[in-house]
């Protein structure tokens, strides 16, 4: 039974049961499709689809926070020498605007244990399956052609660029600057991870990155991707209903 240990000292209760459930679902999909690779793709898409409400919640919370940007900057100028007063006034503004400042972070935090569980479940299933998928001789070993790592990195880069506003629009705020930095880090991480990881895990990463890129388009449109490809309709913004 799996247990998640933090620094060898802390074990999360029921973690083993959680991973066993994920592994059982993945095993069921393999028996239905007859293909571990197809099962991983369907499993990943299903999980990402279930997380759509959290993604929309985070996106809308971020939009409401962005609407307060001028007022937040005014508070920072007014109380730049009094951090305690600045913190109090900022929280008061959030409260009056009925905005949870942690709303944009909460969905990501919730996804962390899920992603760790998926990692362990897919590792266990891929390690026991010798059946190949497409050009892959085995999902338990690294992609011999390294196509999946490059695909994961590409889709990760596309998603991150679309999450940023085009240079034709407003300048980037602090949060968007962080996203720009992730634009450089995440694709490299996906490439390095997929290069050495089991092909089953690389397939999961590439699938979820592709799903994320499509989802990002419907949230923000092409975004800053238009800066690289000017022929894209950069002025078009696609977003969820308010």
PDB file of C-alpha atoms in Angstrom:
ATOM      1  CA  UNK A   1       0.000   0.000   0.000  1.00  0.00           C
ATOM      2  CA  UNK A   2       1.285   3.442  -0.915  1.00  0.00           C
ATOM      3  CA  UNK A   3       1.913   6.110   1.693  1.00  0.00           C
ATOM      4  CA  UNK A   4       3.027   9.645   1.030  1.00  0.00           C
ATOM      5  CA  UNK A   5       5.902  10.475   3.366  1.00  0.00           C
ATOM      6  CA  UNK A   6       7.188  14.006   3.763  1.00  0.00           C
ATOM      7  CA  UNK A   7      10.886  14.092   4.591  1.00  0.00           C
ATOM      8  CA  UNK A   8      10.549  10.529   5.895  1.00  0.00           C
ATOM      9  CA  UNK A   9       8.590  11.610   8.954  1.00  0.00           C
ATOM     10  CA  UNK A  10       5.002  12.575   8.120  1.00  0.00           C
ATOM     11  CA  UNK A  11       2.523  10.193   6.489  1.00  0.00           C
ATOM     12  CA  UNK A  12      -0.748  11.472   5.060  1.00  0.00           C
ATOM     13  CA  UNK A  13      -3.666   9.363   6.329  1.00  0.00           C
ATOM     14  CA  UNK A  14      -5.581   7.321   3.721  1.00  0.00           C
ATOM     15  CA  UNK A  15      -3.063   8.214   1.035  1.00  0.00           C
ATOM     16  CA  UNK A  16      -2.599   4.578   0.105  1.00  0.00           C
ATOM     17  CA  UNK A  17      -6.340   4.095  -0.354  1.00  0.00           C
ATOM     18  CA  UNK A  18      -6.527   7.221  -2.489  1.00  0.00           C
ATOM     19  CA  UNK A  19      -3.780   5.999  -4.813  1.00  0.00           C
ATOM     20  CA  UNK A  20      -5.332   2.524  -4.924  1.00  0.00           C
ATOM     21  CA  UNK A  21      -8.622   4.029  -6.142  1.00  0.00           C
ATOM     22  CA  UNK A  22      -6.858   5.930  -8.913  1.00  0.00           C
ATOM     23  CA  UNK A  23      -4.932   2.824  -9.906  1.00  0.00           C
ATOM     24  CA  UNK A  24      -8.130   0.733  -9.930  1.00  0.00           C
ATOM     25  CA  UNK A  25      -9.843   3.220 -12.258  1.00  0.00           C
ATOM     26  CA  UNK A  26      -6.834   3.248 -14.558  1.00  0.00           C
ATOM     27  CA  UNK A  27      -6.704  -0.561 -14.553  1.00  0.00           C
ATOM     28  CA  UNK A  28     -10.406  -0.688 -15.425  1.00  0.00           C
ATOM     29  CA  UNK A  29      -9.852   1.607 -18.394  1.00  0.00           C
ATOM     30  CA  UNK A  30      -7.034  -0.625 -19.579  1.00  0.00           C
ATOM     31  CA  UNK A  31      -9.323  -3.650 -19.473  1.00  0.00           C
ATOM     32  CA  UNK A  32     -12.020  -1.766 -21.406  1.00  0.00           C
ATOM     33  CA  UNK A  33      -9.770  -0.277 -24.087  1.00  0.00           C
ATOM     34  CA  UNK A  34      -7.171  -3.033 -24.298  1.00  0.00           C
ATOM     35  CA  UNK A  35      -4.458  -0.369 -24.464  1.00  0.00           C
ATOM     36  CA  UNK A  36      -2.527   1.098 -21.512  1.00  0.00           C
ATOM     37  CA  UNK A  37      -1.615   4.138 -23.595  1.00  0.00           C
ATOM     38  CA  UNK A  38      -5.202   4.883 -24.618  1.00  0.00           C
ATOM     39  CA  UNK A  39      -6.302   4.274 -21.039  1.00  0.00           C
ATOM     40  CA  UNK A  40      -3.837   6.865 -19.738  1.00  0.00           C
ATOM     41  CA  UNK A  41      -5.061   9.406 -22.308  1.00  0.00           C
ATOM     42  CA  UNK A  42      -8.738   8.842 -21.425  1.00  0.00           C
ATOM     43  CA  UNK A  43      -7.932   8.857 -17.716  1.00  0.00           C
ATOM     44  CA  UNK A  44      -6.044  12.159 -17.983  1.00  0.00           C
ATOM     45  CA  UNK A  45      -8.776  13.829 -20.037  1.00  0.00           C
ATOM     46  CA  UNK A  46     -11.434  12.665 -17.562  1.00  0.00           C
ATOM     47  CA  UNK A  47      -9.506  14.031 -14.582  1.00  0.00           C
ATOM     48  CA  UNK A  48      -8.872  17.373 -16.279  1.00  0.00           C
ATOM     49  CA  UNK A  49     -12.551  17.577 -17.253  1.00  0.00           C
ATOM     50  CA  UNK A  50     -13.572  17.013 -13.631  1.00  0.00           C
ATOM     51  CA  UNK A  51     -11.267  19.863 -12.611  1.00  0.00           C
ATOM     52  CA  UNK A  52     -12.858  22.358 -15.042  1.00  0.00           C
ATOM     53  CA  UNK A  53     -15.103  23.894 -12.327  1.00  0.00           C
ATOM     54  CA  UNK A  54     -12.027  24.592 -10.190  1.00  0.00           C
ATOM     55  CA  UNK A  55     -10.251  26.123 -13.171  1.00  0.00           C
ATOM     56  CA  UNK A  56     -13.218  28.391 -13.941  1.00  0.00           C
ATOM     57  CA  UNK A  57     -13.461  29.357 -10.277  1.00  0.00           C
ATOM     58  CA  UNK A  58      -9.801  30.324 -10.220  1.00  0.00           C
ATOM     59  CA  UNK A  59     -10.054  32.231 -13.513  1.00  0.00           C
ATOM     60  CA  UNK A  60     -13.068  34.271 -12.420  1.00  0.00           C
ATOM     61  CA  UNK A  61     -11.497  35.012  -9.052  1.00  0.00           C
ATOM     62  CA  UNK A  62      -8.412  36.257 -10.873  1.00  0.00           C
ATOM     63  CA  UNK A  63     -10.554  38.499 -13.075  1.00  0.00           C
ATOM     64  CA  UNK A  64     -12.236  40.047 -10.023  1.00  0.00           C
ATOM     65  CA  UNK A  65      -8.846  40.573  -8.402  1.00  0.00           C
ATOM     66  CA  UNK A  66      -7.540  42.254 -11.569  1.00  0.00           C
ATOM     67  CA  UNK A  67     -10.491  44.665 -11.442  1.00  0.00           C
ATOM     68  CA  UNK A  68      -9.223  45.833  -8.041  1.00  0.00           C
ATOM     69  CA  UNK A  69      -5.725  46.453  -9.343  1.00  0.00           C
ATOM     70  CA  UNK A  70      -5.977  50.295  -9.413  1.00  0.00           C
ATOM     71  CA  UNK A  71      -7.306  50.404  -5.853  1.00  0.00           C
ATOM     72  CA  UNK A  72      -4.645  47.987  -4.635  1.00  0.00           C
ATOM     73  CA  UNK A  73      -1.906  50.099  -6.223  1.00  0.00           C
ATOM     74  CA  UNK A  74      -3.353  53.210  -4.577  1.00  0.00           C
ATOM     75  CA  UNK A  75      -3.229  51.483  -1.177  1.00  0.00           C
ATOM     76  CA  UNK A  76       0.370  50.467  -1.806  1.00  0.00           C
ATOM     77  CA  UNK A  77       1.309  54.069  -2.545  1.00  0.00           C
ATOM     78  CA  UNK A  78      -0.599  55.438   0.428  1.00  0.00           C
ATOM     79  CA  UNK A  79       0.703  52.969   3.020  1.00  0.00           C
ATOM     80  CA  UNK A  80       4.065  52.073   1.528  1.00  0.00           C
ATOM     81  CA  UNK A  81       5.786  52.904   4.851  1.00  0.00           C
ATOM     82  CA  UNK A  82       3.270  51.078   7.050  1.00  0.00           C
ATOM     83  CA  UNK A  83       3.068  47.414   6.095  1.00  0.00           C
ATOM     84  CA  UNK A  84       0.690  46.545   8.921  1.00  0.00           C
ATOM     85  CA  UNK A  85      -1.777  49.246   7.874  1.00  0.00           C
ATOM     86  CA  UNK A  86      -1.369  48.224   4.230  1.00  0.00           C
ATOM     87  CA  UNK A  87      -2.204  44.626   5.051  1.00  0.00           C
ATOM     88  CA  UNK A  88      -5.269  45.636   7.063  1.00  0.00           C
ATOM     89  CA  UNK A  89      -6.591  47.991   4.381  1.00  0.00           C
ATOM     90  CA  UNK A  90      -5.961  45.433   1.661  1.00  0.00           C
ATOM     91  CA  UNK A  91      -7.949  42.789   3.501  1.00  0.00           C
ATOM     92  CA  UNK A  92     -10.708  45.322   4.140  1.00  0.00           C
ATOM     93  CA  UNK A  93     -10.888  46.070   0.412  1.00  0.00           C
ATOM     94  CA  UNK A  94     -11.109  42.369  -0.381  1.00  0.00           C
ATOM     95  CA  UNK A  95     -13.857  41.944   2.214  1.00  0.00           C
ATOM     96  CA  UNK A  96     -15.892  44.885   0.930  1.00  0.00           C
ATOM     97  CA  UNK A  97     -15.537  43.612  -2.649  1.00  0.00           C
ATOM     98  CA  UNK A  98     -16.503  40.087  -1.549  1.00  0.00           C
ATOM     99  CA  UNK A  99     -13.303  38.626  -2.935  1.00  0.00           C
ATOM    100  CA  UNK A 100     -11.357  35.783  -1.387  1.00  0.00           C
ATOM    101  CA  UNK A 101      -7.680  36.664  -1.991  1.00  0.00           C
ATOM    102  CA  UNK A 102      -6.770  32.982  -1.785  1.00  0.00           C
ATOM    103  CA  UNK A 103      -9.343  31.900  -4.366  1.00  0.00           C
ATOM    104  CA  UNK A 104      -6.831  31.910  -7.225  1.00  0.00           C
ATOM    105  CA  UNK A 105      -4.419  29.725  -5.233  1.00  0.00           C
ATOM    106  CA  UNK A 106      -6.856  27.248  -3.669  1.00  0.00           C
ATOM    107  CA  UNK A 107      -7.617  25.224  -6.842  1.00  0.00           C
ATOM    108  CA  UNK A 108      -3.902  24.740  -7.461  1.00  0.00           C
ATOM    109  CA  UNK A 109      -3.363  23.587  -3.878  1.00  0.00           C
ATOM    110  CA  UNK A 110      -6.245  21.127  -4.208  1.00  0.00           C
ATOM    111  CA  UNK A 111      -4.725  19.683  -7.382  1.00  0.00           C
ATOM    112  CA  UNK A 112      -1.333  18.941  -5.816  1.00  0.00           C
ATOM    113  CA  UNK A 113      -2.338  15.734  -3.961  1.00  0.00           C
ATOM    114  CA  UNK A 114      -4.298  14.608  -7.011  1.00  0.00           C
ATOM    115  CA  UNK A 115      -1.280  15.033  -9.275  1.00  0.00           C
ATOM    116  CA  UNK A 116       0.962  13.187  -6.813  1.00  0.00           C
ATOM    117  CA  UNK A 117      -1.573  10.376  -6.627  1.00  0.00           C
ATOM    118  CA  UNK A 118      -1.777  10.170 -10.404  1.00  0.00           C
ATOM    119  CA  UNK A 119       2.000  10.037 -10.568  1.00  0.00           C
ATOM    120  CA  UNK A 120       2.123   7.017  -8.273  1.00  0.00           C
ATOM    121  CA  UNK A 121      -0.849   5.277  -9.902  1.00  0.00           C
ATOM    122  CA  UNK A 122       0.471   5.682 -13.438  1.00  0.00           C
ATOM    123  CA  UNK A 123       3.947   4.611 -12.333  1.00  0.00           C
ATOM    124  CA  UNK A 124       2.550   1.410 -10.812  1.00  0.00           C
ATOM    125  CA  UNK A 125       0.434   0.572 -13.862  1.00  0.00           C
ATOM    126  CA  UNK A 126       3.111   1.460 -16.411  1.00  0.00           C
ATOM    127  CA  UNK A 127       5.709  -0.603 -14.561  1.00  0.00           C
ATOM    128  CA  UNK A 128       3.583  -3.766 -14.822  1.00  0.00           C
ATOM    129  CA  UNK A 129       2.494  -3.336 -18.425  1.00  0.00           C
ATOM    130  CA  UNK A 130       4.752  -4.473 -21.258  1.00  0.00           C
ATOM    131  CA  UNK A 131       2.296  -3.668 -24.035  1.00  0.00           C
ATOM    132  CA  UNK A 132       3.487  -0.945 -26.357  1.00  0.00           C
ATOM    133  CA  UNK A 133       1.595   2.060 -27.648  1.00  0.00           C
ATOM    134  CA  UNK A 134       2.132   3.651 -31.063  1.00  0.00           C
ATOM    135  CA  UNK A 135       5.922   3.937 -31.437  1.00  0.00           C
ATOM    136  CA  UNK A 136       6.533   3.099 -27.764  1.00  0.00           C
ATOM    137  CA  UNK A 137       7.750  -0.474 -27.124  1.00  0.00           C
ATOM    138  CA  UNK A 138       6.815  -0.165 -23.447  1.00  0.00           C
ATOM    139  CA  UNK A 139       5.164   2.473 -21.253  1.00  0.00           C
ATOM    140  CA  UNK A 140       7.447   1.440 -18.397  1.00  0.00           C
ATOM    141  CA  UNK A 141      10.553   2.847 -20.111  1.00  0.00           C
ATOM    142  CA  UNK A 142      11.466   6.266 -21.459  1.00  0.00           C
ATOM    143  CA  UNK A 143      10.291   7.302 -24.914  1.00  0.00           C
ATOM    144  CA  UNK A 144      13.119   6.117 -27.215  1.00  0.00           C
ATOM    145  CA  UNK A 145      12.398   8.874 -29.754  1.00  0.00           C
ATOM    146  CA  UNK A 146      11.736  11.543 -27.100  1.00  0.00           C
ATOM    147  CA  UNK A 147       8.659  12.765 -28.968  1.00  0.00           C
ATOM    148  CA  UNK A 148       6.432  12.895 -25.879  1.00  0.00           C
ATOM    149  CA  UNK A 149       8.802  15.165 -23.896  1.00  0.00           C
ATOM    150  CA  UNK A 150       8.954  17.632 -26.787  1.00  0.00           C
ATOM    151  CA  UNK A 151       5.156  17.502 -27.193  1.00  0.00           C
ATOM    152  CA  UNK A 152       4.653  18.139 -23.471  1.00  0.00           C
ATOM    153  CA  UNK A 153       7.092  21.056 -23.528  1.00  0.00           C
ATOM    154  CA  UNK A 154       5.456  22.556 -26.619  1.00  0.00           C
ATOM    155  CA  UNK A 155       1.909  22.425 -25.246  1.00  0.00           C
ATOM    156  CA  UNK A 156       3.120  23.719 -21.870  1.00  0.00           C
ATOM    157  CA  UNK A 157       4.740  26.679 -23.637  1.00  0.00           C
ATOM    158  CA  UNK A 158       1.623  27.401 -25.720  1.00  0.00           C
ATOM    159  CA  UNK A 159      -0.619  27.342 -22.655  1.00  0.00           C
ATOM    160  CA  UNK A 160       1.660  29.652 -20.689  1.00  0.00           C
ATOM    161  CA  UNK A 161       1.869  32.156 -23.569  1.00  0.00           C
ATOM    162  CA  UNK A 162      -1.905  32.217 -23.998  1.00  0.00           C
ATOM    163  CA  UNK A 163      -2.306  32.923 -20.271  1.00  0.00           C
ATOM    164  CA  UNK A 164      -0.434  36.203 -20.787  1.00  0.00           C
ATOM    165  CA  UNK A 165      -1.981  39.306 -22.387  1.00  0.00           C
ATOM    166  CA  UNK A 166      -0.623  40.371 -25.743  1.00  0.00           C
ATOM    167  CA  UNK A 167       2.023  43.095 -25.796  1.00  0.00           C
ATOM    168  CA  UNK A 168      -0.550  45.163 -27.703  1.00  0.00           C
ATOM    169  CA  UNK A 169      -2.613  45.387 -24.530  1.00  0.00           C
ATOM    170  CA  UNK A 170      -1.945  46.523 -20.961  1.00  0.00           C
ATOM    171  CA  UNK A 171       1.464  46.075 -19.308  1.00  0.00           C
ATOM    172  CA  UNK A 172       1.997  42.970 -17.184  1.00  0.00           C
ATOM    173  CA  UNK A 173       1.221  43.063 -13.483  1.00  0.00           C
ATOM    174  CA  UNK A 174       3.139  41.110 -10.814  1.00  0.00           C
ATOM    175  CA  UNK A 175       1.079  37.943 -11.235  1.00  0.00           C
ATOM    176  CA  UNK A 176       1.497  37.990 -14.995  1.00  0.00           C
ATOM    177  CA  UNK A 177       5.233  38.512 -14.583  1.00  0.00           C
ATOM    178  CA  UNK A 178       5.288  35.266 -12.607  1.00  0.00           C
ATOM    179  CA  UNK A 179       3.414  33.530 -15.430  1.00  0.00           C
ATOM    180  CA  UNK A 180       5.987  34.872 -17.896  1.00  0.00           C
ATOM    181  CA  UNK A 181       8.749  33.320 -15.801  1.00  0.00           C
ATOM    182  CA  UNK A 182       6.861  30.035 -15.709  1.00  0.00           C
ATOM    183  CA  UNK A 183       6.697  30.260 -19.492  1.00  0.00           C
ATOM    184  CA  UNK A 184      10.418  29.579 -19.474  1.00  0.00           C
ATOM    185  CA  UNK A 185      10.588  27.115 -16.564  1.00  0.00           C
ATOM    186  CA  UNK A 186       7.635  24.771 -17.101  1.00  0.00           C
ATOM    187  CA  UNK A 187       8.434  23.682 -20.695  1.00  0.00           C
ATOM    188  CA  UNK A 188      12.023  22.922 -19.699  1.00  0.00           C
ATOM    189  CA  UNK A 189      10.761  20.987 -16.679  1.00  0.00           C
ATOM    190  CA  UNK A 190       8.378  18.972 -18.860  1.00  0.00           C
ATOM    191  CA  UNK A 191      11.181  18.239 -21.330  1.00  0.00           C
ATOM    192  CA  UNK A 192      13.679  17.182 -18.658  1.00  0.00           C
ATOM    193  CA  UNK A 193      11.118  15.079 -16.781  1.00  0.00           C
ATOM    194  CA  UNK A 194       9.783  13.334 -19.868  1.00  0.00           C
ATOM    195  CA  UNK A 195      13.280  12.650 -21.179  1.00  0.00           C
ATOM    196  CA  UNK A 196      14.079  10.228 -18.351  1.00  0.00           C
ATOM    197  CA  UNK A 197      10.656   9.254 -16.951  1.00  0.00           C
ATOM    198  CA  UNK A 198       8.611   6.231 -17.979  1.00  0.00           C
ATOM    199  CA  UNK A 199       6.770   6.812 -21.232  1.00  0.00           C
ATOM    200  CA  UNK A 200       3.453   6.346 -19.411  1.00  0.00           C
ATOM    201  CA  UNK A 201       4.174   9.395 -17.266  1.00  0.00           C
ATOM    202  CA  UNK A 202       5.418  11.402 -20.249  1.00  0.00           C
ATOM    203  CA  UNK A 203       2.195  10.493 -22.062  1.00  0.00           C
ATOM    204  CA  UNK A 204       0.179  11.758 -19.098  1.00  0.00           C
ATOM    205  CA  UNK A 205       2.089  15.046 -19.015  1.00  0.00           C
ATOM    206  CA  UNK A 206       1.766  15.597 -22.768  1.00  0.00           C
ATOM    207  CA  UNK A 207      -1.977  14.848 -22.651  1.00  0.00           C
ATOM    208  CA  UNK A 208      -2.712  17.131 -19.735  1.00  0.00           C
ATOM    209  CA  UNK A 209      -0.607  19.909 -21.277  1.00  0.00           C
ATOM    210  CA  UNK A 210      -2.512  19.617 -24.565  1.00  0.00           C
ATOM    211  CA  UNK A 211      -5.831  19.682 -22.698  1.00  0.00           C
ATOM    212  CA  UNK A 212      -4.637  22.700 -20.728  1.00  0.00           C
ATOM    213  CA  UNK A 213      -3.689  24.572 -23.905  1.00  0.00           C
ATOM    214  CA  UNK A 214      -7.133  24.024 -25.440  1.00  0.00           C
ATOM    215  CA  UNK A 215      -8.804  25.012 -22.190  1.00  0.00           C
ATOM    216  CA  UNK A 216      -6.666  28.151 -21.940  1.00  0.00           C
ATOM    217  CA  UNK A 217      -7.827  29.254 -25.387  1.00  0.00           C
ATOM    218  CA  UNK A 218     -11.460  29.206 -24.297  1.00  0.00           C
ATOM    219  CA  UNK A 219     -10.548  31.184 -21.179  1.00  0.00           C
ATOM    220  CA  UNK A 220      -8.275  33.885 -22.587  1.00  0.00           C
ATOM    221  CA  UNK A 221      -8.038  33.458 -26.343  1.00  0.00           C
ATOM    222  CA  UNK A 222      -4.618  33.452 -28.023  1.00  0.00           C
ATOM    223  CA  UNK A 223      -3.119  35.914 -25.535  1.00  0.00           C
ATOM    224  CA  UNK A 224       0.581  36.627 -25.925  1.00  0.00           C
ATOM    225  CA  UNK A 225       0.913  33.836 -28.484  1.00  0.00           C
ATOM    226  CA  UNK A 226      -0.081  36.498 -31.020  1.00  0.00           C
ATOM    227  CA  UNK A 227       3.216  38.277 -30.344  1.00  0.00           C
ATOM    228  CA  UNK A 228       5.030  35.278 -31.843  1.00  0.00           C
ATOM    229  CA  UNK A 229       2.474  34.587 -34.559  1.00  0.00           C
ATOM    230  CA  UNK A 230       1.037  37.941 -35.730  1.00  0.00           C
ATOM    231  CA  UNK A 231      -1.431  36.318 -38.126  1.00  0.00           C
ATOM    232  CA  UNK A 232      -3.411  34.901 -35.210  1.00  0.00           C
ATOM    233  CA  UNK A 233      -6.561  36.902 -34.330  1.00  0.00           C
ATOM    234  CA  UNK A 234      -4.957  38.647 -31.373  1.00  0.00           C
ATOM    235  CA  UNK A 235      -7.865  40.965 -30.658  1.00  0.00           C
ATOM    236  CA  UNK A 236     -10.233  38.062 -30.127  1.00  0.00           C
ATOM    237  CA  UNK A 237     -10.935  37.165 -26.527  1.00  0.00           C
ATOM    238  CA  UNK A 238     -12.800  34.002 -25.639  1.00  0.00           C
ATOM    239  CA  UNK A 239     -13.905  33.608 -22.064  1.00  0.00           C
ATOM    240  CA  UNK A 240     -16.358  31.718 -19.884  1.00  0.00           C
ATOM    241  CA  UNK A 241     -19.712  33.254 -19.115  1.00  0.00           C
ATOM    242  CA  UNK A 242     -19.644  35.574 -16.127  1.00  0.00           C
TER     243      UNK A 242
END
